[in-house]
Tab-separated table of C-alpha atoms in Angstrom:
chain	number	residue	atom	x	y	z
A	72	MET	CA	13.132	41.584	-12.918
A	73	ALA	CA	14.412	39.078	-10.364
A	74	THR	CA	16.303	40.342	-7.369
A	75	ASN	CA	19.427	38.756	-5.941
A	76	LYS	CA	17.315	37.431	-3.102
A	77	ASP	CA	14.935	35.620	-5.490
A	78	SER	CA	17.693	34.177	-7.659
A	79	GLY	CA	19.511	33.015	-4.533
A	80	LYS	CA	16.463	31.041	-3.433
A	81	GLY	CA	16.149	29.289	-6.759
A	82	ALA	CA	19.804	28.367	-6.922
A	83	GLY	CA	19.804	27.215	-3.324
A	84	SER	CA	16.787	24.976	-3.713
A	85	GLN	CA	18.187	23.375	-6.852
A	86	SER	CA	21.504	22.528	-5.227
A	87	GLY	CA	19.641	21.431	-2.100
A	88	ASN	CA	17.643	18.913	-4.120
A	89	ALA	CA	20.837	17.593	-5.675
A	90	GLN	CA	22.279	16.991	-2.213
A	91	LYS	CA	19.193	15.157	-0.940
A	92	THR	CA	19.654	12.191	-3.268
A	93	ALA	CA	22.711	10.035	-3.599
A	94	ALA	CA	24.499	10.481	-6.927
A	95	GLY	CA	21.953	9.316	-9.485
A	96	SER	CA	20.573	6.485	-7.342
A	97	GLY	CA	17.246	8.115	-6.473
A	98	THR	CA	17.671	7.223	-2.790
A	99	PRO	CA	18.136	9.986	-0.223
A	100	ALA	CA	21.716	10.702	0.808
A	101	LYS	CA	22.592	9.910	4.408
A	102	ARG	CA	22.713	12.949	6.649
A	103	GLY	CA	23.627	13.666	10.236
A	104	PHE	CA	23.936	10.660	12.539
A	105	ALA	CA	23.359	8.154	9.720
A	106	ALA	CA	26.251	9.615	7.702
A	107	MET	CA	28.758	9.065	10.518
A	108	ASP	CA	30.880	5.963	10.669
A	109	GLN	CA	29.899	3.302	13.180
A	110	ASN	CA	32.600	4.197	15.720
A	111	GLN	CA	31.433	7.825	15.862
A	112	GLN	CA	27.830	6.688	16.316
A	113	ARG	CA	28.803	4.365	19.163
A	114	GLU	CA	30.820	7.069	20.877
A	115	ILE	CA	27.928	9.546	20.776
A	116	ALA	CA	25.391	6.925	21.877
A	117	SER	CA	27.664	5.892	24.732
A	118	LYS	CA	27.853	9.482	25.957
A	119	GLY	CA	24.058	9.638	25.937
A	120	GLY	CA	23.814	6.461	27.993
A	121	GLN	CA	26.374	7.698	30.491
A	122	ALA	CA	24.518	10.998	30.854
A	123	ALA	CA	21.245	9.177	31.488
A	124	HIS	CA	22.848	7.097	34.238
A	125	GLN	CA	24.373	10.166	35.851
A	126	LYS	CA	21.045	11.977	35.686
A	127	GLY	CA	19.277	8.950	37.163
A	128	THR	CA	16.814	8.525	34.287
A	129	ALA	CA	18.379	5.370	32.797
A	130	HIS	CA	16.423	2.145	33.176
A	131	GLU	CA	17.958	-1.236	33.836
A	132	PHE	CA	15.908	-4.424	33.710
A	133	ASP	CA	16.238	-6.803	36.621
A	134	SER	CA	15.783	-10.508	35.858
A	135	GLU	CA	12.165	-10.586	37.064
A	136	GLU	CA	11.173	-7.584	34.953
A	137	ALA	CA	12.888	-9.062	31.897
A	138	ARG	CA	11.077	-12.368	32.461
A	139	ARG	CA	7.701	-10.610	32.606
A	140	ALA	CA	8.451	-8.613	29.456
A	141	GLY	CA	9.413	-11.773	27.565
A	142	GLN	CA	6.313	-13.568	28.785
A	143	LYS	CA	4.110	-10.697	27.672
A	144	GLY	CA	5.704	-10.721	24.206
A	145	GLY	CA	5.324	-14.483	23.943
A	146	GLU	CA	1.651	-14.267	24.828
A	147	ALA	CA	1.089	-11.617	22.170
A	148	VAL	CA	2.758	-13.713	19.471
A	149	SER	CA	1.032	-16.943	20.471
A	150	ARG	CA	-2.427	-15.403	19.996
A	151	ASN	CA	-1.882	-15.776	16.256
A	152	ARG	CA	-2.347	-19.544	15.874
A	153	ALA	CA	-1.519	-19.600	12.172
A	154	HIS	CA	1.779	-17.832	12.864
A	155	MET	CA	2.629	-20.287	15.643
A	156	ALA	CA	1.802	-23.250	13.396
A	157	ASP	CA	4.087	-21.812	10.719
A	158	ILE	CA	6.923	-21.419	13.235
A	159	GLY	CA	6.487	-25.004	14.413
A	160	ARG	CA	6.399	-26.329	10.864
A	161	LYS	CA	9.625	-24.543	9.968
A	162	GLY	CA	11.322	-25.887	13.087
A	163	GLY	CA	10.214	-29.435	12.307
A	164	GLU	CA	11.397	-29.156	8.724
A	165	SER	CA	14.752	-27.826	9.869
A	166	ARG	CA	15.200	-30.636	12.384
A	167	GLN	CA	14.131	-33.259	9.872
A	168	SER	CA	16.572	-31.982	7.234
A	169	ALA	CA	19.402	-31.962	9.805
A	170	GLN	CA	18.628	-35.576	10.737
A	171	ARG	CA	18.557	-36.589	7.078
A	172	ALA	CA	21.912	-34.893	6.477
A	173	ALA	CA	23.467	-36.627	9.485
A	174	LEU	CA	22.122	-39.989	8.311
A	175	ALA	CA	23.428	-39.406	4.777
A	176	ALA	CA	26.875	-38.501	6.140
A	177	LYS	CA	26.888	-41.625	8.293
A	178	ASN	CA	25.907	-43.815	5.339
A	179	ALA	CA	28.531	-42.189	3.106
A	180	GLY	CA	31.159	-42.990	5.746
A	181	ASN	CA	30.073	-46.634	5.845
A	182	ARG	CA	30.327	-46.953	2.071
A	183	GLN	CA	33.822	-45.531	1.999
A	184	GLY	CA	35.000	-47.937	4.692
A	185	GLY	CA	34.584	-50.923	2.386
A	186	LYS	CA	32.448	-53.486	4.232
A	187	GLU	CA	29.109	-52.656	5.718
A	188	SER	CA	28.230	-54.438	8.938
């Protein structure tokens, strides 16, 4: 025969599982910090930042340190030549399409004006 303690565990775990997923979606329900609205999250995070500054453990980048960090990241990315080539190709395509659009707009304006010179 099951005791109250055993039946309590079963009931608790079943309702606990129901709470872990959002209503019928199969995705976990948000809990804790993630469940708060954005203003509450910002307020709590701000308090943490202020406490770190008061304690003296907060870190602030100076311009030289930020420059070195950016350079280090750029070097890491540029080691992958295929990735860099892809980035360059996308930039060229974007620029080319912008130039074509500007030229098309200019030509459309000339046609609407009547005479072309």
